[in-house]
Amino acid sequence: MFGSEVYTDRRYWEIDLLRGIGITMMVVSNFVTDLWLFLGYSSHRTFWMAFAVTTATVFVFASGLSMWISYSRTLEKTPRPYGKYLRRFFKLFGLGLLITATTYSLGITIHFGILHLLAVATLLGMFFHRFGRLNALWAAFFILGYLVLRNFHDGLWLLPIGIMPENYFAPDYFPIFPWFGVFLLGMTAGSVFYPDGRRKKEIALPSNPLVHFVAFAGRHTLLIYVIHQPILVALLRLIYGPLPGLPV
């Protein structure tokens, strides 16, 4: 299950490891958020806020890196591989809408969370792939652009680009500005270290069981992301009983 036999020239363990680190950190970060939302936990807030931003950065960066490798290889076989990535968009955005509907029923609506972002980034990534290393400049545009857009306020319909209503809050909010910039940094790294979607040099897979386990998690990030919150909330209910704001 965790062995090196899953790694061929189609998968790279270091990419799965990075994704696995990201999803592991996200589970921890979201658990702390649940404690804050439902049980009033408020200790070490500065640390946990920094941890959440770092977590999201690792996860989105790894997604951009994976996009570069996947799209580079697909282009070798299909000059216009739009169908594959349109299906990925609808899959991710559909799951995002399901999360929106579920959280709306709980009164803590996630309008444009990380799955919405990654769905849109999949479509945009096809266009930006052509820029290769120049994506670093586009990344700076999206990241620095956020510093401007955050000063503007409007209705919910502009949430995807980073313009919010005043005093807006959502437990999961990843607008295109700045987060698509982080995605593009991942694509830039891909253009440097995996120029045609393949490694420049072989990297040996360590025998450490922890590395294998985290890489295994990295191969199943979407599944873990979808199921981890219901499991965490169920555990909290099991330990603490009914939680404020949730149906009994």
PDB file of C-alpha atoms in Angstrom:
ATOM      1  CA  MET A   1       0.000   0.000   0.000  1.00  0.00           C
ATOM      2  CA  PHE A   2       2.734   2.461   0.957  1.00  0.00           C
ATOM      3  CA  GLY A   3       5.553   0.883  -1.092  1.00  0.00           C
ATOM      4  CA  SER A   4       7.604   2.290  -3.907  1.00  0.00           C
ATOM      5  CA  GLU A   5       5.846   0.096  -6.457  1.00  0.00           C
ATOM      6  CA  VAL A   6       3.257   2.849  -7.043  1.00  0.00           C
ATOM      7  CA  TYR A   7       5.983   5.179  -8.293  1.00  0.00           C
ATOM      8  CA  THR A   8       6.791   4.988 -11.964  1.00  0.00           C
ATOM      9  CA  ASP A   9       7.633   7.672 -14.485  1.00  0.00           C
ATOM     10  CA  ARG A  10       3.989   8.776 -14.160  1.00  0.00           C
ATOM     11  CA  ARG A  11       4.155   9.703 -10.447  1.00  0.00           C
ATOM     12  CA  TYR A  12       6.784  11.345  -8.303  1.00  0.00           C
ATOM     13  CA  TRP A  13       6.968  10.590  -4.609  1.00  0.00           C
ATOM     14  CA  GLU A  14       8.261  14.048  -3.698  1.00  0.00           C
ATOM     15  CA  ILE A  15       5.152  15.672  -5.199  1.00  0.00           C
ATOM     16  CA  ASP A  16       2.890  13.292  -3.275  1.00  0.00           C
ATOM     17  CA  LEU A  17       4.928  13.997  -0.140  1.00  0.00           C
ATOM     18  CA  LEU A  18       4.432  17.754  -0.540  1.00  0.00           C
ATOM     19  CA  ARG A  19       0.715  17.275  -1.126  1.00  0.00           C
ATOM     20  CA  GLY A  20       0.570  14.923   1.853  1.00  0.00           C
ATOM     21  CA  ILE A  21       2.255  17.490   4.085  1.00  0.00           C
ATOM     22  CA  GLY A  22      -0.247  20.074   2.895  1.00  0.00           C
ATOM     23  CA  ILE A  23      -3.326  17.938   3.556  1.00  0.00           C
ATOM     24  CA  THR A  24      -1.991  16.831   6.956  1.00  0.00           C
ATOM     25  CA  MET A  25      -1.445  20.438   7.979  1.00  0.00           C
ATOM     26  CA  MET A  26      -4.927  21.281   6.682  1.00  0.00           C
ATOM     27  CA  VAL A  27      -6.559  18.632   8.849  1.00  0.00           C
ATOM     28  CA  VAL A  28      -4.759  20.043  11.895  1.00  0.00           C
ATOM     29  CA  SER A  29      -5.612  23.633  10.971  1.00  0.00           C
ATOM     30  CA  ASN A  30      -9.279  22.866  10.346  1.00  0.00           C
ATOM     31  CA  PHE A  31      -9.505  20.967  13.621  1.00  0.00           C
ATOM     32  CA  VAL A  32      -8.285  24.070  15.449  1.00  0.00           C
ATOM     33  CA  THR A  33     -10.830  26.138  13.498  1.00  0.00           C
ATOM     34  CA  ASP A  34     -13.578  23.749  14.619  1.00  0.00           C
ATOM     35  CA  LEU A  35     -12.473  24.157  18.220  1.00  0.00           C
ATOM     36  CA  TRP A  36     -12.659  27.923  17.789  1.00  0.00           C
ATOM     37  CA  LEU A  37     -16.056  27.915  16.028  1.00  0.00           C
ATOM     38  CA  PHE A  38     -17.841  25.413  18.234  1.00  0.00           C
ATOM     39  CA  LEU A  39     -16.037  25.397  21.583  1.00  0.00           C
ATOM     40  CA  GLY A  40     -14.616  28.897  21.883  1.00  0.00           C
ATOM     41  CA  TYR A  41     -10.934  27.923  21.758  1.00  0.00           C
ATOM     42  CA  SER A  42      -8.874  31.118  21.443  1.00  0.00           C
ATOM     43  CA  SER A  43      -5.331  30.339  22.606  1.00  0.00           C
ATOM     44  CA  HIS A  44      -2.267  31.108  20.449  1.00  0.00           C
ATOM     45  CA  ARG A  45      -4.383  32.773  17.757  1.00  0.00           C
ATOM     46  CA  THR A  46      -1.452  34.481  16.045  1.00  0.00           C
ATOM     47  CA  PHE A  47       0.371  31.152  15.726  1.00  0.00           C
ATOM     48  CA  TRP A  48      -2.657  29.317  14.376  1.00  0.00           C
ATOM     49  CA  MET A  49      -3.449  32.082  11.891  1.00  0.00           C
ATOM     50  CA  ALA A  50       0.135  31.895  10.592  1.00  0.00           C
ATOM     51  CA  PHE A  51      -0.145  28.102  10.523  1.00  0.00           C
ATOM     52  CA  ALA A  52      -3.368  28.318   8.471  1.00  0.00           C
ATOM     53  CA  VAL A  53      -1.788  30.665   5.910  1.00  0.00           C
ATOM     54  CA  THR A  54       1.295  28.435   5.656  1.00  0.00           C
ATOM     55  CA  THR A  55      -0.911  25.376   5.256  1.00  0.00           C
ATOM     56  CA  ALA A  56      -2.917  26.939   2.444  1.00  0.00           C
ATOM     57  CA  THR A  57       0.252  28.145   0.737  1.00  0.00           C
ATOM     58  CA  VAL A  58       1.792  24.660   0.764  1.00  0.00           C
ATOM     59  CA  PHE A  59      -1.420  23.058  -0.499  1.00  0.00           C
ATOM     60  CA  VAL A  60      -2.129  25.549  -3.308  1.00  0.00           C
ATOM     61  CA  PHE A  61       1.540  25.663  -4.357  1.00  0.00           C
ATOM     62  CA  ALA A  62       1.616  21.857  -4.581  1.00  0.00           C
ATOM     63  CA  SER A  63      -1.564  21.940  -6.671  1.00  0.00           C
ATOM     64  CA  GLY A  64       0.051  24.366  -9.115  1.00  0.00           C
ATOM     65  CA  LEU A  65       3.160  22.194  -9.319  1.00  0.00           C
ATOM     66  CA  SER A  66       1.009  19.126 -10.009  1.00  0.00           C
ATOM     67  CA  MET A  67      -0.926  21.051 -12.655  1.00  0.00           C
ATOM     68  CA  TRP A  68       2.293  21.904 -14.479  1.00  0.00           C
ATOM     69  CA  ILE A  69       3.456  18.286 -14.555  1.00  0.00           C
ATOM     70  CA  SER A  70       0.061  16.921 -15.553  1.00  0.00           C
ATOM     71  CA  TYR A  71      -0.633  19.469 -18.275  1.00  0.00           C
ATOM     72  CA  SER A  72       2.902  19.284 -19.721  1.00  0.00           C
ATOM     73  CA  ARG A  73       2.590  15.526 -20.138  1.00  0.00           C
ATOM     74  CA  THR A  74      -0.937  15.708 -21.510  1.00  0.00           C
ATOM     75  CA  LEU A  75       0.119  18.231 -24.161  1.00  0.00           C
ATOM     76  CA  GLU A  76       2.578  15.676 -25.533  1.00  0.00           C
ATOM     77  CA  LYS A  77      -0.329  13.423 -26.472  1.00  0.00           C
ATOM     78  CA  THR A  78      -3.144  15.894 -27.075  1.00  0.00           C
ATOM     79  CA  PRO A  79      -2.503  19.423 -28.376  1.00  0.00           C
ATOM     80  CA  ARG A  80      -5.834  20.633 -26.969  1.00  0.00           C
ATOM     81  CA  PRO A  81      -6.598  18.555 -23.878  1.00  0.00           C
ATOM     82  CA  TYR A  82      -9.477  20.740 -22.736  1.00  0.00           C
ATOM     83  CA  GLY A  83     -11.942  17.935 -22.074  1.00  0.00           C
ATOM     84  CA  LYS A  84      -9.862  16.369 -19.297  1.00  0.00           C
ATOM     85  CA  TYR A  85      -9.468  19.632 -17.451  1.00  0.00           C
ATOM     86  CA  LEU A  86     -13.058  20.731 -17.976  1.00  0.00           C
ATOM     87  CA  ARG A  87     -14.118  17.489 -16.299  1.00  0.00           C
ATOM     88  CA  ARG A  88     -11.730  18.238 -13.435  1.00  0.00           C
ATOM     89  CA  PHE A  89     -13.182  21.743 -13.165  1.00  0.00           C
ATOM     90  CA  PHE A  90     -16.755  20.470 -12.931  1.00  0.00           C
ATOM     91  CA  LYS A  91     -15.759  17.797 -10.409  1.00  0.00           C
ATOM     92  CA  LEU A  92     -14.000  20.240  -8.095  1.00  0.00           C
ATOM     93  CA  PHE A  93     -16.496  23.059  -8.518  1.00  0.00           C
ATOM     94  CA  GLY A  94     -19.390  20.656  -8.016  1.00  0.00           C
ATOM     95  CA  LEU A  95     -17.882  19.494  -4.718  1.00  0.00           C
ATOM     96  CA  GLY A  96     -17.317  23.134  -3.820  1.00  0.00           C
ATOM     97  CA  LEU A  97     -20.991  23.917  -4.438  1.00  0.00           C
ATOM     98  CA  LEU A  98     -21.964  20.943  -2.282  1.00  0.00           C
ATOM     99  CA  ILE A  99     -19.847  22.378   0.531  1.00  0.00           C
ATOM    100  CA  THR A 100     -21.469  25.793  -0.044  1.00  0.00           C
ATOM    101  CA  ALA A 101     -24.947  24.282   0.269  1.00  0.00           C
ATOM    102  CA  THR A 102     -24.032  22.252   3.353  1.00  0.00           C
ATOM    103  CA  THR A 103     -22.403  25.156   5.183  1.00  0.00           C
ATOM    104  CA  TYR A 104     -25.278  27.464   4.211  1.00  0.00           C
ATOM    105  CA  SER A 105     -27.650  25.136   6.041  1.00  0.00           C
ATOM    106  CA  LEU A 106     -25.403  25.467   9.112  1.00  0.00           C
ATOM    107  CA  GLY A 107     -25.264  29.248   8.965  1.00  0.00           C
ATOM    108  CA  ILE A 108     -21.497  29.486   8.226  1.00  0.00           C
ATOM    109  CA  THR A 109     -21.561  29.652   4.442  1.00  0.00           C
ATOM    110  CA  ILE A 110     -18.396  28.956   2.469  1.00  0.00           C
ATOM    111  CA  HIS A 111     -19.016  30.881  -0.756  1.00  0.00           C
ATOM    112  CA  PHE A 112     -15.636  30.470  -2.436  1.00  0.00           C
ATOM    113  CA  GLY A 113     -13.412  28.004  -0.639  1.00  0.00           C
ATOM    114  CA  ILE A 114     -10.317  26.132  -1.672  1.00  0.00           C
ATOM    115  CA  LEU A 115     -12.157  23.666  -3.935  1.00  0.00           C
ATOM    116  CA  HIS A 116     -13.799  26.546  -5.813  1.00  0.00           C
ATOM    117  CA  LEU A 117     -10.363  28.139  -6.210  1.00  0.00           C
ATOM    118  CA  LEU A 118      -8.679  24.957  -7.439  1.00  0.00           C
ATOM    119  CA  ALA A 119     -11.490  24.399  -9.933  1.00  0.00           C
ATOM    120  CA  VAL A 120     -11.031  27.872 -11.423  1.00  0.00           C
ATOM    121  CA  ALA A 121      -7.229  27.538 -11.227  1.00  0.00           C
ATOM    122  CA  THR A 122      -7.478  24.364 -13.326  1.00  0.00           C
ATOM    123  CA  LEU A 123      -9.072  26.315 -16.163  1.00  0.00           C
ATOM    124  CA  LEU A 124      -6.807  29.343 -15.822  1.00  0.00           C
ATOM    125  CA  GLY A 125      -3.745  27.109 -15.498  1.00  0.00           C
ATOM    126  CA  MET A 126      -4.238  25.816 -19.042  1.00  0.00           C
ATOM    127  CA  PHE A 127      -3.877  29.352 -20.358  1.00  0.00           C
ATOM    128  CA  PHE A 128      -0.967  30.348 -18.121  1.00  0.00           C
ATOM    129  CA  HIS A 129       1.017  27.165 -18.837  1.00  0.00           C
ATOM    130  CA  ARG A 130       2.457  28.809 -21.969  1.00  0.00           C
ATOM    131  CA  PHE A 131       4.310  31.415 -19.890  1.00  0.00           C
ATOM    132  CA  GLY A 132       6.583  28.899 -18.169  1.00  0.00           C
ATOM    133  CA  ARG A 133       9.015  30.673 -15.857  1.00  0.00           C
ATOM    134  CA  LEU A 134       7.390  34.012 -16.605  1.00  0.00           C
ATOM    135  CA  ASN A 135       4.515  32.834 -14.432  1.00  0.00           C
ATOM    136  CA  ALA A 136       6.588  34.190 -11.543  1.00  0.00           C
ATOM    137  CA  LEU A 137       5.714  37.676 -12.824  1.00  0.00           C
ATOM    138  CA  TRP A 138       2.041  36.793 -13.147  1.00  0.00           C
ATOM    139  CA  ALA A 139       2.169  35.350  -9.633  1.00  0.00           C
ATOM    140  CA  ALA A 140       3.454  38.700  -8.351  1.00  0.00           C
ATOM    141  CA  PHE A 141       0.577  40.422 -10.186  1.00  0.00           C
ATOM    142  CA  PHE A 142      -2.084  38.310  -8.460  1.00  0.00           C
ATOM    143  CA  ILE A 143      -0.452  38.409  -5.041  1.00  0.00           C
ATOM    144  CA  LEU A 144       0.268  42.142  -5.047  1.00  0.00           C
ATOM    145  CA  GLY A 145      -3.070  42.858  -6.703  1.00  0.00           C
ATOM    146  CA  TYR A 146      -4.745  41.583  -3.572  1.00  0.00           C
ATOM    147  CA  LEU A 147      -3.207  44.475  -1.623  1.00  0.00           C
ATOM    148  CA  VAL A 148      -5.247  46.802  -3.833  1.00  0.00           C
ATOM    149  CA  LEU A 149      -8.482  44.807  -4.063  1.00  0.00           C
ATOM    150  CA  ARG A 150      -8.765  44.247  -0.319  1.00  0.00           C
ATOM    151  CA  ASN A 151      -9.445  47.976   0.069  1.00  0.00           C
ATOM    152  CA  PHE A 152     -12.623  47.731  -2.013  1.00  0.00           C
ATOM    153  CA  HIS A 153     -15.961  46.398  -0.791  1.00  0.00           C
ATOM    154  CA  ASP A 154     -19.010  45.208  -2.677  1.00  0.00           C
ATOM    155  CA  GLY A 155     -21.568  42.425  -2.679  1.00  0.00           C
ATOM    156  CA  LEU A 156     -20.998  38.686  -2.566  1.00  0.00           C
ATOM    157  CA  TRP A 157     -20.820  38.414  -6.356  1.00  0.00           C
ATOM    158  CA  LEU A 158     -17.241  39.762  -6.380  1.00  0.00           C
ATOM    159  CA  LEU A 159     -15.975  37.364  -3.728  1.00  0.00           C
ATOM    160  CA  PRO A 160     -14.164  35.120  -6.253  1.00  0.00           C
ATOM    161  CA  ILE A 161     -11.714  37.882  -7.192  1.00  0.00           C
ATOM    162  CA  GLY A 162     -11.098  39.083  -3.629  1.00  0.00           C
ATOM    163  CA  ILE A 163     -13.546  41.973  -3.192  1.00  0.00           C
ATOM    164  CA  MET A 164     -15.656  41.344  -0.086  1.00  0.00           C
ATOM    165  CA  PRO A 165     -18.569  42.979   1.683  1.00  0.00           C
ATOM    166  CA  GLU A 166     -17.456  44.890   4.754  1.00  0.00           C
ATOM    167  CA  ASN A 167     -16.943  42.690   7.825  1.00  0.00           C
ATOM    168  CA  TYR A 168     -17.252  39.546   5.708  1.00  0.00           C
ATOM    169  CA  PHE A 169     -16.232  36.285   7.357  1.00  0.00           C
ATOM    170  CA  ALA A 170     -16.085  32.690   6.142  1.00  0.00           C
ATOM    171  CA  PRO A 171     -14.094  29.835   7.671  1.00  0.00           C
ATOM    172  CA  ASP A 172     -12.781  28.919   4.212  1.00  0.00           C
ATOM    173  CA  TYR A 173     -12.178  31.737   1.701  1.00  0.00           C
ATOM    174  CA  PHE A 174      -9.638  31.546  -1.140  1.00  0.00           C
ATOM    175  CA  PRO A 175     -10.153  34.297  -3.732  1.00  0.00           C
ATOM    176  CA  ILE A 176      -8.284  34.363  -7.041  1.00  0.00           C
ATOM    177  CA  PHE A 177      -6.353  37.391  -5.785  1.00  0.00           C
ATOM    178  CA  PRO A 178      -3.943  36.413  -4.142  1.00  0.00           C
ATOM    179  CA  TRP A 179      -4.282  32.617  -4.167  1.00  0.00           C
ATOM    180  CA  PHE A 180      -4.063  32.013  -7.900  1.00  0.00           C
ATOM    181  CA  GLY A 181      -0.703  33.747  -7.596  1.00  0.00           C
ATOM    182  CA  VAL A 182       0.428  31.022  -5.195  1.00  0.00           C
ATOM    183  CA  PHE A 183      -0.856  28.413  -7.674  1.00  0.00           C
ATOM    184  CA  LEU A 184       1.235  30.093 -10.380  1.00  0.00           C
ATOM    185  CA  LEU A 185       4.310  29.953  -8.150  1.00  0.00           C
ATOM    186  CA  GLY A 186       3.808  26.188  -8.105  1.00  0.00           C
ATOM    187  CA  MET A 187       3.583  26.164 -11.899  1.00  0.00           C
ATOM    188  CA  THR A 188       6.741  28.284 -12.063  1.00  0.00           C
ATOM    189  CA  ALA A 189       8.576  25.783  -9.873  1.00  0.00           C
ATOM    190  CA  GLY A 190       7.322  23.032 -12.188  1.00  0.00           C
ATOM    191  CA  SER A 191       8.753  24.814 -15.218  1.00  0.00           C
ATOM    192  CA  VAL A 192      12.144  24.976 -13.479  1.00  0.00           C
ATOM    193  CA  PHE A 193      12.415  21.513 -11.938  1.00  0.00           C
ATOM    194  CA  TYR A 194      10.092  19.520 -14.244  1.00  0.00           C
ATOM    195  CA  PRO A 195      10.453  21.440 -17.549  1.00  0.00           C
ATOM    196  CA  ASP A 196       8.642  18.873 -19.699  1.00  0.00           C
ATOM    197  CA  GLY A 197       6.643  17.364 -16.865  1.00  0.00           C
ATOM    198  CA  ARG A 198       9.545  15.128 -15.885  1.00  0.00           C
ATOM    199  CA  ARG A 199      12.326  15.332 -13.323  1.00  0.00           C
ATOM    200  CA  LYS A 200      15.687  16.729 -14.327  1.00  0.00           C
ATOM    201  CA  LYS A 201      17.345  14.069 -12.160  1.00  0.00           C
ATOM    202  CA  GLU A 202      16.267  10.968 -10.264  1.00  0.00           C
ATOM    203  CA  ILE A 203      15.452  11.368  -6.564  1.00  0.00           C
ATOM    204  CA  ALA A 204      15.596   8.199  -4.469  1.00  0.00           C
ATOM    205  CA  LEU A 205      12.533   7.363  -2.388  1.00  0.00           C
ATOM    206  CA  PRO A 206      13.525   7.152   1.308  1.00  0.00           C
ATOM    207  CA  SER A 207      12.697   3.975   3.205  1.00  0.00           C
ATOM    208  CA  ASN A 208      11.253   5.944   6.130  1.00  0.00           C
ATOM    209  CA  PRO A 209       7.707   4.619   6.804  1.00  0.00           C
ATOM    210  CA  LEU A 210       6.510   8.110   7.738  1.00  0.00           C
ATOM    211  CA  VAL A 211       7.525   9.436   4.328  1.00  0.00           C
ATOM    212  CA  HIS A 212       5.612   6.594   2.674  1.00  0.00           C
ATOM    213  CA  PHE A 213       2.538   7.227   4.807  1.00  0.00           C
ATOM    214  CA  VAL A 214       2.462  10.986   4.155  1.00  0.00           C
ATOM    215  CA  ALA A 215       3.044  10.392   0.429  1.00  0.00           C
ATOM    216  CA  PHE A 216       0.147   7.911   0.507  1.00  0.00           C
ATOM    217  CA  ALA A 217      -2.038  10.673   1.968  1.00  0.00           C
ATOM    218  CA  GLY A 218      -0.780  12.934  -0.800  1.00  0.00           C
ATOM    219  CA  ARG A 219      -2.163  10.552  -3.402  1.00  0.00           C
ATOM    220  CA  HIS A 220      -5.632  10.878  -1.875  1.00  0.00           C
ATOM    221  CA  THR A 221      -5.867  14.560  -0.946  1.00  0.00           C
ATOM    222  CA  LEU A 222      -9.306  15.164  -2.447  1.00  0.00           C
ATOM    223  CA  LEU A 223     -10.882  12.250  -0.587  1.00  0.00           C
ATOM    224  CA  ILE A 224      -9.237  13.291   2.687  1.00  0.00           C
ATOM    225  CA  TYR A 225     -10.346  16.891   2.189  1.00  0.00           C
ATOM    226  CA  VAL A 226     -13.966  15.912   1.565  1.00  0.00           C
ATOM    227  CA  ILE A 227     -14.313  13.509   4.512  1.00  0.00           C
ATOM    228  CA  HIS A 228     -12.082  15.010   7.199  1.00  0.00           C
ATOM    229  CA  GLN A 229     -14.410  17.762   8.413  1.00  0.00           C
ATOM    230  CA  PRO A 230     -17.446  15.518   8.960  1.00  0.00           C
ATOM    231  CA  ILE A 231     -15.185  13.108  10.863  1.00  0.00           C
ATOM    232  CA  LEU A 232     -13.684  15.892  13.010  1.00  0.00           C
ATOM    233  CA  VAL A 233     -17.077  17.378  13.831  1.00  0.00           C
ATOM    234  CA  ALA A 234     -18.477  13.922  14.615  1.00  0.00           C
ATOM    235  CA  LEU A 235     -15.577  13.318  17.025  1.00  0.00           C
ATOM    236  CA  LEU A 236     -16.212  16.642  18.760  1.00  0.00           C
ATOM    237  CA  ARG A 237     -19.892  15.803  19.125  1.00  0.00           C
ATOM    238  CA  LEU A 238     -19.020  12.382  20.469  1.00  0.00           C
ATOM    239  CA  ILE A 239     -16.723  13.916  23.098  1.00  0.00           C
ATOM    240  CA  TYR A 240     -18.555  17.141  23.967  1.00  0.00           C
ATOM    241  CA  GLY A 241     -22.167  16.441  23.011  1.00  0.00           C
ATOM    242  CA  PRO A 242     -24.292  18.897  20.975  1.00  0.00           C
ATOM    243  CA  LEU A 243     -22.224  21.715  19.493  1.00  0.00           C
ATOM    244  CA  PRO A 244     -23.435  25.330  19.300  1.00  0.00           C
ATOM    245  CA  GLY A 245     -24.827  26.176  15.861  1.00  0.00           C
ATOM    246  CA  LEU A 246     -25.195  22.564  14.735  1.00  0.00           C
ATOM    247  CA  PRO A 247     -28.444  20.609  14.574  1.00  0.00           C
ATOM    248  CA  VAL A 248     -28.877  18.233  17.508  1.00  0.00           C
TER     249      VAL A 248
END
